[in-house]
Amino acid sequence: MESKTLKNVQQKKAVARLAATKIKDNDCIFLDAGTTTLEMIPFITAKNVTVVTNGPAHVDLLVRKKIICYLLGGQMKSTTKAVIGSLALQAINLFRFDTAFIGVNGIDPSMGYTTPDPEEAALKRRAHDLAQRTYIVSDSSKFSEISFCKIFDLAEAIIITDHLPDLDGFKVTEKRRSM
């Protein structure tokens, strides 16, 4: 995760700042493991928020901000430091979310949202299924990239990004400039 932390830092902070404004008082949210979701934590201003995460790195920041948090148990992936696997999938079923914030490795018109690991994809998909709404938090470098595993289709979530690249092949239903 260290090398990913150093990539596109300003873009990730801009995405994180905007994404954090989507969190409302009393929300229960899923915060996916990853660098962009980690950057969201300092920008959370909503009160009485409860966070469920598969990102061990997220817990310290959440606790420091006095945000109630639950860390899913399971296997920790050595490369991303994300908690994954069957135990994490069992544990996440105990929760329901107002909002899920999910990071991805690829955003493509035909393949949708993708990630390299099948177990990470399964957990992201389940968090999405348990949420009333889902935001994909991603810097623009992920557009037109495809990773090994599909998470779900583009139309199933709202993308928060720093810049909309050339959108050939993407169906845009609404385009807003928030930054």
Phi, psi and omega in degrees: 000337183301315181293324177292328180298328184275350183270134173053044186301312182295320179296317180296321178296320179296316178297314182299316180300313180293317181299320181297334178290345179279351180273126183252162176308139177071010178289148167250121186233155168257128178243105182299150172297147177145166186287322181289319178293326176298320178294339180292326192304313179299339183267358180287119179245348180298151182262151174056045179268142173243131183241133168250133182218156170251018181249098179305327179296336182286330190299314182301314179296319179297315180296319178300327178274005180060038176262129178296130181218149176236127177260123177295144176266163179146199180280134175267123178287127187294327184281318184255351184060029176265143175276127184222182171100181186296325178294319178295320178295321177295315183295320184295335180293350177282351189240159169230145186236142168291317184216141172247134175247116189236135174265152181222165176257341181213145175227113186221141182302322183271324183265349180076218180268134184225161178211156185287337191249126181300323181287324174294319179300317181297318180291318177298316179299317181293319177301317177300315180297330183271358184255148174289326177213152182231134173247133170268123179254115188204137171285164188292349179294344183274348180293140181065015172262147177230126173258178188299319189243130175284138175265301173192176184286156180304319185292349184275355182211165177259131180268130169249118184219167181277334185201133174273115179286185174307123189259025176303127180092342178267136174267113181258118180272329178207135181238117179240143173257105182262347184238000000 
